[in-house]
XYZ file of C-alpha atoms in Angstrom:
568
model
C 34.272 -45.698 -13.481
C 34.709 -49.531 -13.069
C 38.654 -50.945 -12.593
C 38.240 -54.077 -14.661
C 40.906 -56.846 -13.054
C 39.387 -60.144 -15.285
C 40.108 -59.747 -19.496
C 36.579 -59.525 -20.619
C 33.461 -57.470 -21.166
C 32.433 -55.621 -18.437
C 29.197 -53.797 -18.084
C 29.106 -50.178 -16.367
C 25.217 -48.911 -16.051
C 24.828 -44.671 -16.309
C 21.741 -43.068 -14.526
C 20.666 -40.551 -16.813
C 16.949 -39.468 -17.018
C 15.871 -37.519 -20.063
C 15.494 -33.684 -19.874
C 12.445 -32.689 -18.499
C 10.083 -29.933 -17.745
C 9.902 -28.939 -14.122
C 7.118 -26.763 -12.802
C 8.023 -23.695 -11.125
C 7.086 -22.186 -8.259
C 4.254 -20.049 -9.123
C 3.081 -18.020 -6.041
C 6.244 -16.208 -4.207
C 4.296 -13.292 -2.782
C 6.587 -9.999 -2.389
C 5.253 -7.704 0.625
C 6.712 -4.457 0.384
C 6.230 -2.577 3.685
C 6.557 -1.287 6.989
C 8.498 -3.969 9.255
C 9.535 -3.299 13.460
C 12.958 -4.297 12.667
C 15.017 -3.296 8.934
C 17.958 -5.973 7.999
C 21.499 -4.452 7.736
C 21.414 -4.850 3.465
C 17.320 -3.883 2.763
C 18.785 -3.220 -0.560
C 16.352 -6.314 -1.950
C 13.966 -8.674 -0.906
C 14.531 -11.444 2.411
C 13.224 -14.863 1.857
C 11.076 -16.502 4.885
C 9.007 -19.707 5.000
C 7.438 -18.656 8.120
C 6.174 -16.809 10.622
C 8.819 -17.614 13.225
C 11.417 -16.218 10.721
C 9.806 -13.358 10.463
C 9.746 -12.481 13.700
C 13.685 -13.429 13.587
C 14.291 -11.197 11.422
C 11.612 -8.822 10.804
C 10.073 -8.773 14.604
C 6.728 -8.631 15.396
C 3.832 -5.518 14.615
C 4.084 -2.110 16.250
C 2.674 -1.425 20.066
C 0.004 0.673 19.366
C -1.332 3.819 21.906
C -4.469 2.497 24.906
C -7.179 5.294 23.686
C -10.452 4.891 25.867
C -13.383 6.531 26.109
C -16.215 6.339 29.183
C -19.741 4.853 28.228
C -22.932 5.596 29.610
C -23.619 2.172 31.455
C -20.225 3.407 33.517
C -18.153 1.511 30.916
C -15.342 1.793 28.997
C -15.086 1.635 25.128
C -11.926 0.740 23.591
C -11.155 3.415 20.112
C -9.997 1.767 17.668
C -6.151 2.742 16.976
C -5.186 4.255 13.688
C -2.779 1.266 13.000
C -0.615 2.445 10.181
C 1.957 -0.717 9.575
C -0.020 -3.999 8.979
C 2.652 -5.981 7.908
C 3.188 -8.468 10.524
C -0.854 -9.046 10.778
C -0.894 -9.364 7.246
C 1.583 -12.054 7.614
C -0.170 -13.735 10.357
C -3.578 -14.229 7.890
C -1.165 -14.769 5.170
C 0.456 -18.341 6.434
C -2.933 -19.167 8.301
C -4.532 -19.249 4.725
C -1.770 -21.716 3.585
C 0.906 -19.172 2.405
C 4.397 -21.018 1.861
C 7.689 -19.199 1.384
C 7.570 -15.498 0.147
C 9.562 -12.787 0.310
C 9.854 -9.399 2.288
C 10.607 -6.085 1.484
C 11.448 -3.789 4.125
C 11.137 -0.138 3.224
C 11.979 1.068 6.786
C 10.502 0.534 10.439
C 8.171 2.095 13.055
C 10.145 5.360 13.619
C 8.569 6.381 10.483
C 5.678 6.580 11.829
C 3.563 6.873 8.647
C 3.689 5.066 5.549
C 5.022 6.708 2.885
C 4.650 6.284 -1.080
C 8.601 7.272 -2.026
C 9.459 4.375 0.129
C 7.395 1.580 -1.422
C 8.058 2.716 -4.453
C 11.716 2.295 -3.965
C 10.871 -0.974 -2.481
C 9.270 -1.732 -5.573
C 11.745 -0.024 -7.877
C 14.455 -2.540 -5.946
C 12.857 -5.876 -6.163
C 15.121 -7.735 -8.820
C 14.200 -7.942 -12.279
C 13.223 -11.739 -13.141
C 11.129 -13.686 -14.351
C 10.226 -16.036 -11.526
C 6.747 -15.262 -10.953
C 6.060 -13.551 -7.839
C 2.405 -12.204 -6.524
C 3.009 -8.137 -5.583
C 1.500 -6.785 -2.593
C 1.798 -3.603 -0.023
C 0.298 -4.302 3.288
C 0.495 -0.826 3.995
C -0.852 0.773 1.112
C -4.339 1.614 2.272
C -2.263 3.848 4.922
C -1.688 6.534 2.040
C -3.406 8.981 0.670
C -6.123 7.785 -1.627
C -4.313 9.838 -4.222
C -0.949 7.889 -2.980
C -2.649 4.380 -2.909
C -3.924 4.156 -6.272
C 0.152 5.535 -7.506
C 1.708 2.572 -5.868
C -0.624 0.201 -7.957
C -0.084 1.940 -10.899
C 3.874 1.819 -10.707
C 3.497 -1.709 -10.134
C 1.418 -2.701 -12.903
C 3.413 -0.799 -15.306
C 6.046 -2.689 -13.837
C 4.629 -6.142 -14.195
C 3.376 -5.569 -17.898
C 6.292 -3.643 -19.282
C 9.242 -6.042 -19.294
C 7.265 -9.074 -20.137
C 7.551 -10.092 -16.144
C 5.307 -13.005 -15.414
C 4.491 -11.219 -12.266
C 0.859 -10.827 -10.612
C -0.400 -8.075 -8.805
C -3.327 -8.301 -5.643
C -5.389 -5.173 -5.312
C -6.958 -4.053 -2.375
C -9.732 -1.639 -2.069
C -8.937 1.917 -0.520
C -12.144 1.976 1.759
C -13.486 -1.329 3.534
C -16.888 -0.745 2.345
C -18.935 0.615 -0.774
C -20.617 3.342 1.225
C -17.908 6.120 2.322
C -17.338 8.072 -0.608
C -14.527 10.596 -2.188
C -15.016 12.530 -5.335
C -18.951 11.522 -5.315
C -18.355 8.466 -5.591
C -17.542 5.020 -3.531
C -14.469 2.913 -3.154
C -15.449 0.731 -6.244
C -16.027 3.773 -8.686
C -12.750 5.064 -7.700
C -10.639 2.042 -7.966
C -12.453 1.552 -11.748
C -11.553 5.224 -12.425
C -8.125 5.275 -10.802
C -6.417 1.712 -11.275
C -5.041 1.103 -14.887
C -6.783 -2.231 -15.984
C -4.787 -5.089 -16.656
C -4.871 -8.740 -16.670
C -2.145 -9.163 -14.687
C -3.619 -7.851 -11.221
C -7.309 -8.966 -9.191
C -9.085 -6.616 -6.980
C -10.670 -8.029 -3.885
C -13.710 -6.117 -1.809
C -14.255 -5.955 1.113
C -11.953 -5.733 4.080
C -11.760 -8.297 6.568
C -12.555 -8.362 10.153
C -9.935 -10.786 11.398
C -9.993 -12.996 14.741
C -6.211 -10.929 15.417
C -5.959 -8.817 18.315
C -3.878 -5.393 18.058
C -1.156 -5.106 19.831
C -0.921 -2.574 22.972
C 1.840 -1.162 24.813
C 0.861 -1.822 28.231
C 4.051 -1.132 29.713
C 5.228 2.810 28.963
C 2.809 4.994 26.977
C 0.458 6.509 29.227
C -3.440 5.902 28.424
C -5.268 8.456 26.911
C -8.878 8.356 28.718
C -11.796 10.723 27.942
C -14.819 10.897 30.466
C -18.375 11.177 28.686
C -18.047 15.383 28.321
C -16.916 15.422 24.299
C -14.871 18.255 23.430
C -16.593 21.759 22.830
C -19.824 20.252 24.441
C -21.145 21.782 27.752
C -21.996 20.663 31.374
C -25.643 21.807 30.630
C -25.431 19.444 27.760
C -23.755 16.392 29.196
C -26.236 16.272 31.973
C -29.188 18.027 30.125
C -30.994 14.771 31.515
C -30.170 14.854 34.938
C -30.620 18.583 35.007
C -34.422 18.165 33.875
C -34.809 15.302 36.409
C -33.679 17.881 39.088
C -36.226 20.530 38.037
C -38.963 18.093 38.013
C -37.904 16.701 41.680
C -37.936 20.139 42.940
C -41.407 20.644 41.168
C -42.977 18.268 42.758
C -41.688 19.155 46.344
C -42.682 22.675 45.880
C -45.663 21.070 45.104
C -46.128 18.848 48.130
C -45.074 21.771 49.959
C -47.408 24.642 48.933
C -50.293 22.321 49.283
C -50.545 22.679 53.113
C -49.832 19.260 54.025
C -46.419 18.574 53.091
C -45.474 14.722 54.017
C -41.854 14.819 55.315
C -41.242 11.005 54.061
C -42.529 12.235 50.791
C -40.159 14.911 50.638
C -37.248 12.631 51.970
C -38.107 10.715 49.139
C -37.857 13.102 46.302
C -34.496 14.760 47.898
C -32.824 11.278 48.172
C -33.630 10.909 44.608
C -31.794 13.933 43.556
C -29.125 13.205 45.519
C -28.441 9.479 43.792
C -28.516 11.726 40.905
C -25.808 14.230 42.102
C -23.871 11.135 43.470
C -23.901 9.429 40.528
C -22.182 12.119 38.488
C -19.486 13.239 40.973
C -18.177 9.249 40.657
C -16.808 10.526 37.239
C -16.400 13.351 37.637
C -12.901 15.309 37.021
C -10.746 15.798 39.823
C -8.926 18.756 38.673
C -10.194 22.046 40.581
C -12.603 22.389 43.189
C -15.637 21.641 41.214
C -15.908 18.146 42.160
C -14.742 19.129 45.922
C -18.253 22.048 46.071
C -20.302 19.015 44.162
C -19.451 16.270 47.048
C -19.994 19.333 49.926
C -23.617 19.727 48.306
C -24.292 15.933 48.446
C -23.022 16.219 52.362
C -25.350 19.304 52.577
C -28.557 17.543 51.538
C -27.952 14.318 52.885
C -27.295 16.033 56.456
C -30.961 17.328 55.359
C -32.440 13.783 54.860
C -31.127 12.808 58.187
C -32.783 14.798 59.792
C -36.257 14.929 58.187
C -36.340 11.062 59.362
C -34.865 11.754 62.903
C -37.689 13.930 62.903
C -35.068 17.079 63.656
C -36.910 18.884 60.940
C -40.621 18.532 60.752
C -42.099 21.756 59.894
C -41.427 23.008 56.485
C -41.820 26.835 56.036
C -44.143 28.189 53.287
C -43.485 31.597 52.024
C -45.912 34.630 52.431
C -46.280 34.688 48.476
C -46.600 31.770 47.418
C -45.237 32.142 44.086
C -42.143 32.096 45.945
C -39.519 29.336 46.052
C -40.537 27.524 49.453
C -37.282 26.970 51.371
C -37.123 23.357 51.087
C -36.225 23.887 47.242
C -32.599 25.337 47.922
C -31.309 22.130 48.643
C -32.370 20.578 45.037
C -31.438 24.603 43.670
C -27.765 23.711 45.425
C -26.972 20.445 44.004
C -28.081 21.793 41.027
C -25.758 24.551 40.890
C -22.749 21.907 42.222
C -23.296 19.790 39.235
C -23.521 22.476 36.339
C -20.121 23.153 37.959
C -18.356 20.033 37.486
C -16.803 18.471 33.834
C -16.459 14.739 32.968
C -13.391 15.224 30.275
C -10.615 13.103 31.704
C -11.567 9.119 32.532
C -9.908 7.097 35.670
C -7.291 5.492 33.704
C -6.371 8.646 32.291
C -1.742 9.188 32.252
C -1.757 5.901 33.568
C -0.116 2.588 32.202
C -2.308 -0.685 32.021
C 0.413 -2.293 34.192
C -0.197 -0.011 36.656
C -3.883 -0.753 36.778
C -3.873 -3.946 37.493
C -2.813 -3.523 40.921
C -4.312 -0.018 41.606
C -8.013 -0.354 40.026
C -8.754 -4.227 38.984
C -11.972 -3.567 37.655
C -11.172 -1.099 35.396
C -8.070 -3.434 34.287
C -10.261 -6.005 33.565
C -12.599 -3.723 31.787
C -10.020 -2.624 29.255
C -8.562 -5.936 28.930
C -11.899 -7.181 27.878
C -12.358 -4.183 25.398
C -9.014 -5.483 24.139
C -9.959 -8.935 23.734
C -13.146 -7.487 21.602
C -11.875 -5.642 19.314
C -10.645 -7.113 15.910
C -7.511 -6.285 13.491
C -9.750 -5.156 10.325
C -7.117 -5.935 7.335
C -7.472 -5.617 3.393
C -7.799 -8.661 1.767
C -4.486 -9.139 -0.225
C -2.639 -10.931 2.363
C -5.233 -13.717 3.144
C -5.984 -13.904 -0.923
C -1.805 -14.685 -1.884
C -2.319 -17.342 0.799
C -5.380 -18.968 -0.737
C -3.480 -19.041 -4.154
C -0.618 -21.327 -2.341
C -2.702 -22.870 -1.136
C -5.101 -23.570 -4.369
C -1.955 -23.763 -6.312
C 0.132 -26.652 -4.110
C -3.401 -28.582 -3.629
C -5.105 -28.537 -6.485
C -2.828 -26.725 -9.228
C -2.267 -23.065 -10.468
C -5.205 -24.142 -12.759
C -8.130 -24.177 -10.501
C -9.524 -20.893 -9.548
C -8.439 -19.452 -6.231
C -12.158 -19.059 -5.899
C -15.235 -20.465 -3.735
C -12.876 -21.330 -0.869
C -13.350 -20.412 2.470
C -11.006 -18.108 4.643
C -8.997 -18.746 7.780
C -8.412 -16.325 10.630
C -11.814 -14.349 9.175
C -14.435 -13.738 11.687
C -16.504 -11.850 8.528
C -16.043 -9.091 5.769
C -16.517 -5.645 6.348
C -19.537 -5.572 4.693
C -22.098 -7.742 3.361
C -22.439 -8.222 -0.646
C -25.513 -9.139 -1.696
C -25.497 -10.955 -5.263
C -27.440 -8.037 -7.179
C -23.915 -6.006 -5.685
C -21.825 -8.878 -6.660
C -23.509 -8.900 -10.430
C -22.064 -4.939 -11.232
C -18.809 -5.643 -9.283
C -17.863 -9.224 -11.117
C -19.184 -8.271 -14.834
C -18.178 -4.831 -15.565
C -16.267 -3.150 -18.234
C -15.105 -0.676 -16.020
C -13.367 -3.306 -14.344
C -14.178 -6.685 -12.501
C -13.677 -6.382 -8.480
C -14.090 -10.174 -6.557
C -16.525 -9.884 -3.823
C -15.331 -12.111 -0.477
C -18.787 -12.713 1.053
C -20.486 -14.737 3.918
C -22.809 -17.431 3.614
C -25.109 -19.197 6.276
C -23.239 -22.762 7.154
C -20.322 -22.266 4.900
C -17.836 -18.702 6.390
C -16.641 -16.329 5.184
C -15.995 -17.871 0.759
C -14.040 -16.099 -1.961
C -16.352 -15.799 -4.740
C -15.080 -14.255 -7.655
C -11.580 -15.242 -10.112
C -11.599 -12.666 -12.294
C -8.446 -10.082 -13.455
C -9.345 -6.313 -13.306
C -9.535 -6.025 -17.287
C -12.624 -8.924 -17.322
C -14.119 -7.590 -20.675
C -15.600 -10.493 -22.443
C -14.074 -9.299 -25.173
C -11.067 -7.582 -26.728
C -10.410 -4.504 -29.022
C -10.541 -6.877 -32.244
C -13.717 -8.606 -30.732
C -11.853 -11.783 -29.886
C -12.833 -13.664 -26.552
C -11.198 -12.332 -23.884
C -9.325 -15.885 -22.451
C -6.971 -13.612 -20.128
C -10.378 -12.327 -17.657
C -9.823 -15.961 -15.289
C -7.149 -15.524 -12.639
C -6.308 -18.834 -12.947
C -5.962 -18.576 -16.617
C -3.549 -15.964 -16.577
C -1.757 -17.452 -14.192
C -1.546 -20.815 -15.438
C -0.603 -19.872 -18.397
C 2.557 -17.964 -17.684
C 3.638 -21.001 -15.675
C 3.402 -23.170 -18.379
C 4.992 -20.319 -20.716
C 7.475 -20.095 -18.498
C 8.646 -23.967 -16.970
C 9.344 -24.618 -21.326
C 10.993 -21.590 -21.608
C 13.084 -22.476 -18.692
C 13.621 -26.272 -19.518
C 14.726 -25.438 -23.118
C 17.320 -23.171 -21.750
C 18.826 -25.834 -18.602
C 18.042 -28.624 -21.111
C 21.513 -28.570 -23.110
C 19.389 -27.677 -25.932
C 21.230 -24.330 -26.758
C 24.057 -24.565 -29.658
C 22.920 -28.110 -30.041
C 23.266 -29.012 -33.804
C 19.853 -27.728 -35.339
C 18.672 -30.981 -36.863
C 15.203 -33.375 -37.085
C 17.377 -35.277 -33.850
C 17.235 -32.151 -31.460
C 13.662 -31.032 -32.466
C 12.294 -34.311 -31.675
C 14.442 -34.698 -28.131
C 13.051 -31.097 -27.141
C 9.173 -32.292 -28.961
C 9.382 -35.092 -27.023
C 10.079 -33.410 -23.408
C 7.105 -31.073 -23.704
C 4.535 -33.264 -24.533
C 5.891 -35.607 -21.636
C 5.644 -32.159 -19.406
C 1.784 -31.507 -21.235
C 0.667 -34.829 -21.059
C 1.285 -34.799 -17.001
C -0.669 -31.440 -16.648
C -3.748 -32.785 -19.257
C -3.589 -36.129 -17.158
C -3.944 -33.689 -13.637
C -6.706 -31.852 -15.139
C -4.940 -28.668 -15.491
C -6.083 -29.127 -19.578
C -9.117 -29.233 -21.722
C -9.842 -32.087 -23.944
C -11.020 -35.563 -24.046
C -7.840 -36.754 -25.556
C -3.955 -35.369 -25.824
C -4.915 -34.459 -28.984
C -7.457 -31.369 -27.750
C -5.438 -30.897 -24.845
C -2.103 -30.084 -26.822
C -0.102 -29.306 -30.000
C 3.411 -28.934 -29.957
C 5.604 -28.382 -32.942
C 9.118 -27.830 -33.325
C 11.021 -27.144 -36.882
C 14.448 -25.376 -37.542
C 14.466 -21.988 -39.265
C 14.269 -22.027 -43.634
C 16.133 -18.843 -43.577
C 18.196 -18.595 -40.479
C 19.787 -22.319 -39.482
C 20.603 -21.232 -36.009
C 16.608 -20.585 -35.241
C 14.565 -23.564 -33.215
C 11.114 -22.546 -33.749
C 9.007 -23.983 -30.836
C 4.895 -23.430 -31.628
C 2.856 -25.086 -27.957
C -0.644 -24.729 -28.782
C -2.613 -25.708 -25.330
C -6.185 -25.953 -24.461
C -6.915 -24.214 -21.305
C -9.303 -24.679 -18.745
C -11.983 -22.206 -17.310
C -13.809 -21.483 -14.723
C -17.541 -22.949 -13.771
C -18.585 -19.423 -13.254
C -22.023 -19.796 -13.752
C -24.366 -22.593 -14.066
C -27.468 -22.671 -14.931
C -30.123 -25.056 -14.685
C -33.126 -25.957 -17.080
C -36.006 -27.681 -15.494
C -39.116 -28.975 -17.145
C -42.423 -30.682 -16.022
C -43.688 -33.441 -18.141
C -47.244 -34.019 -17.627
């Protein structure tokens, strides 16, 4: 307020902007899970804008168990863990696809140690009822039973869709691919049968094979190693190869042998065969017992044998009387024989040992497993990386454009390949739609499919079906909802109910539809097709402002066709 000091007219200018429609945030993912750490109050749902927070808060994902098993080129082979809390990966893929701030639900930590559906449906149970929009997801769900997965997206949907909520729910599949089946039938079947259909959630298939590494602990659990011998399978079975190698060795000396003229070098030769054959096993084989002990006394046996067949010690091989006997030079192959059949290959080298202490004690075999770790890829559902692509579409480009043929960070490939006869059942289907995430050559890994799970063309009174687009549904509600809200902030309530305060509230929702039909977020070649908006007082009750937005809104490209002729 001025201090005039002069008599006169003095001019004070007031900054005041006319009310307006804001936009509101429309993607504020909820992740209700598993975290390392649980805040003090997990009564309702943290807010984070990134990863780093997290981690603050949150920490980072659980150390999972070193499981290895031997290979047949002397090897190592990694197994993958049975990683039940995917939270913090699902973060990782979630602000790497252009996630911004969401919020997390903690339901409990590690100690658990298996995901349970009481908890996330507390979690969900606790999230505060509102209306800001918020995409639902549960990074851990595929961890349930299948029984338990498909109840925790029930519970939400009937959430989302019976207070009105303008909430969205992302769907994973149970299974990562269309072939392993339950009930007769595969993952897509089930999720059709199973899921209620709405147009408030989207299904995504398949899983995705991410560029993540799991985390080990390399520090205190003790690795769990297996040598080739499976369990329940014999010695005679393991080395059923071998063991026929060792016959036919001793064949053929017996051979060389009963003929008359046995060659010493020749049988050198075969002998040192089967011993690179008995040596060859005993480097794996298990130290407990004396087995291995009577298998490297054998090898000692027949190589003291070799030596002196070329020292020419020994160079006149006995042939039995009968000659249907066993000549005596065939004990040696009959004794390794007997050493090996005695031995087992259940336990590998790394076997109760750390990786830590590896590194220093066997460095090849470190480097082996640290390889195998390097190789072998966190394999998430796709929920996570799909809330990030609709931040991303939806700060870009705008909640109108479908979160669809856009390519995915982090993804090395989906679980399975989806061919477009595949994609046809799964996108147009009564039974309801499921998006396919597929690869094509020179482009990645692309989301190809915008549809909500209830995608019938039509409705029960054989209207078009407007609410089957993603984006549609989505864009809608935020529209719905930024007038709702700017009517309410906009000193419009217990304002006299005259022409005056029809036309000031008019007036600020055009402005607010004229921006979104000017950004392409409407249909129309003029505000006229884009937009109605009329607002009238009540006949019968005086204290009723009746606000009528009609809006045009736009949809999907989803198929185009092309007609080509040939004039002649």
């Amino acid at each position: 307020m001025q201090n005039p000091t002069t008599p006169g007219v003095s001019v004070e200018e007031i900054t005041r902007l006319p009310n307006s429609v804001s936009l509101i945030d429309t993607a504020i993912p909820v992740f209700i899970g598993y975290t390392e750490l649980t805040p003090a109050d997990h009564t309702e749902p943290l807010n984070i804008s990134s990863l780093l927070e997290y981690e603050k808060y949150f920490g980072k994902a659980k150390k999972e168990n070193i499981r290895l098993k031997d290979t047949e080129d002397k090897g190592v082979e990694l197994i993958a863990p049975e990683v039940q809390f995917l939270m913090y990966y699902s973060l990782q893929v979630y602000f790497a696809n252009g996630g911004g701030p969401c919020q997390i639900f903690s339901v409990g930590n590690y100690t658990s140690g298996q995901v349970e559906l009481a908890a996330l449906s507390t979690g969900l149970e606790l999230i505060e009822d509102s209306d800001e929009p918020r995409l639902i997801l549960f990074p851990d769900a595929v961890s349930l039973s299948e029984a338990d997965f498909y109840t925790i997206y029930n519970q939400a949907i009937a959430k989302v869709e019976s207070g009105g909520r303008n909430w969205f729910v992302i769907v994973d599949t149970f299974y990562g691919n269309s072939v392993t089946q339950s009930n007769n039938l595969n993952t897509l079947a089930n999720l059709r049968n199973n899921v209620a259909l709405t147009t408030y959630a989207a299904a995504y298939f398949p899983h995705l094979t991410t560029i993540l590494n799991y985390t080990f602990d390399e520090t205190e659990t003790l690795i769990q190693h297996t040598g080739l011998q499976r369990q329940g399978q014999t010695t005679a079975d393991l080395y059923a190869g071998e063991i026929a190698a060792l016959d036919e060795l001793k064949s053929l000396a017996s051979e060389e042998i009963i003929g008359g003229s046995a060659d010493p070098f020749v049988l050198a030769d075969l002998l040192g065969q089967a011993i690179a054959i008995a040596e060859e096993i005993s480097e794996t084989a298990d130290e407990a017992g004396d087995a291995k002990g009577n298998l490297i006394h054998a090898i000692e046996e027949a190589n003291a044998v070799l030596e002196a067949i070329y020292d020419g010690t020994i160079d006149d091989f006995v042939i039995p009387d009968n000659l249907e006997d066993t000549p005596v030079f065939s004990e040696e192959f009959d004794t390794l024989k007997t050493a090996i059949l005695a031995v087992k290959d259940e336990v590998g080298a790394a076997n109760g040992k750390t990786l830590k202490s590896l590194e220093s004690s066997d460095s090849v075999l470190y480097h082996q497993i640290r390889k195998e770790i390097a190789s072998l890829k966190v394999v998430l559902p796709p929920s996570s990386a799909m809330a990030g692509v609709y931040g991303r579409i939806d700060s870009t480009r705008g909640v109108w454009k479908a979160p669809a043929n856009v390519s995915l960070n982090f993804v090395v490939s989906p679980t399975e390949k989806v061919s477009d006869s595949e994609q046809s059942d799964m996108n147009v289907n009564d039974a309801g739609s499921i998006n396919a995430i597929r690869t094509f050559t020179g482009k990645g890994t692309l989301v190809w499919g915008a549809r909500t799970l209830n995608a019938k063309e039509k409705t029960e009174d054989h209207q078009e079906n407007i609410w089957r687009y993603i984006n549609v549904r989505r864009y809608y509600d935020m529209i719905e909802l930024s007038i709702r809200k700017a009517l309410a902030d906009g000193k419009f309530i217990n304002q006299p109910n005259i022409p005056y305060t029809w036309l000031r509230a008019k007036t600020m929702i055009e402005n607010f539809l004229n921006q979104q039909w000017i950004d392409g977020g409407l249909a129309g070649s003029t505000p006229e097709e884009a937009y109605n908006v009329e607002v009238s007082g009540d006949k019968d009750k005086s204290k009723t402002m009746n606000v009528t937005v009609k809006i045009a809104l736009v949809r999907p490209a989803e198929f185009i066709v092309l007609n080509f002729s040939h004039k002649l």
